[in-house]
Amino acid sequence: MENPYLLLTPGPLSTSTSVREAMLRDWCTWDDDYNLGVVEEIRSQLIKLASDTEDYTAVLMQGSGTASVEATIGSVIPDEGKLLVINNGAYGARIAQIAEYLKIPHSVLNCGEINPPTPEEVEQILSEDQAITHVAVVHCETTTGMLNPIEAVAPVVKKHDRVLIVDAMSSFGGVPIDLAGLGIDFLISSANKCIQGVPGFGFVIARRSLLSQCEGRARSLSLDLYDQWQCMEKNNGKWRFTSPTHTVRAFHQALAELNEEGGIAARHQRYSSNQSLLVQGMNELGFKCLLDNKLHSPFITSFYSPEHPDYDFLRFYEQLKAKGFVIYPGKVSDADCFRIGNIGEVYPEDISRLIKAVSESMYWQER
């Protein structure tokens, strides 16, 4: 069955027919056909996508992407540790909330939702607070669509010999990230983002030497990253608890399709082309971006809502949905916006069709 509309969201996203078809058979979680032939292949491919060194390992975790973030925060920071959270949106704030729930000592660098963190701000905090042991930053903050400058922030974190945790939920697989070159110690992402799988699990690509020190640190049984890793290492990819087999098999197919497309570089080019066409087309229709172009990610873009008394997002949304496109409401605290994503099984011709649909759905301009 074909989908009735294209998901122009930050994930879940529109997937290929072949990814969906990969879920049409059942798998035994004890069988090597699944554990060795699917799970271990996924782990191996994720490591290769992340780095050309042998310093990293990959752990798959059941649940939403946030579950993998919580598993990481709750499993790698010792009782005597302290976390610095770089926050410029809802997902940075969520990391701070996780630390609060888990009673992990932490401080927050609040940048505001439309400002990227600067190396100078991070430098000052790390210089003044020697108790900080770990730093967490969101790479693509989908609250606004901002791509945070981890290339500028990471060297400061490593200069101060802190552990760097990167939430790359909406960016990994869609933009080149040099884990080893940047000194990233833990990178977190999800199946249903740029690799174009379906929801059901997340994954953590971890520096092996650091993860090996995390035994007994976890503040949750089911979200114990170290124990999950050990189980997979010792049992050919077996999960500690029930594996989301159909989702995992779909992800295996999605990885194959990423490779067929030409890898991360090719996918980044497609997403970038999509986003450029989107911004150009929306600007021509009179819509304005929330962020400066230099801050945009190639994944999702926030647009100011029209300043017209007749404009209503839900009515606009429903008209676009009827034409085959689903967009996202805004999430910025102090600006009336909506968001349009361009990742997933989305191509430039789809963006051209979207722009036409938007132009036909601007009911507030009718006379």
XYZ file of C-alpha atoms in Angstrom, residues 9 12 32-33 54 57 103 111 135 158 204 210 213 265 273 302-303 322 341 352 361:
21
model
C 8.953 16.096 9.174
C 9.476 9.523 11.489
C 22.134 -16.520 14.078
C 20.312 -15.611 10.863
C 38.914 0.692 15.421
C 31.754 0.257 18.904
C 19.792 13.396 39.757
C 22.185 30.093 24.230
C 29.676 17.863 27.801
C 38.872 18.059 24.072
C 24.951 4.754 20.316
C 35.357 4.797 27.604
C 34.704 1.830 32.060
C 28.125 12.258 1.025
C 19.503 20.305 -2.692
C 11.467 26.900 10.306
C 9.354 29.537 8.585
C -5.141 16.839 1.185
C 11.481 18.828 6.771
C 8.866 21.348 -6.482
C -3.104 26.416 -0.310
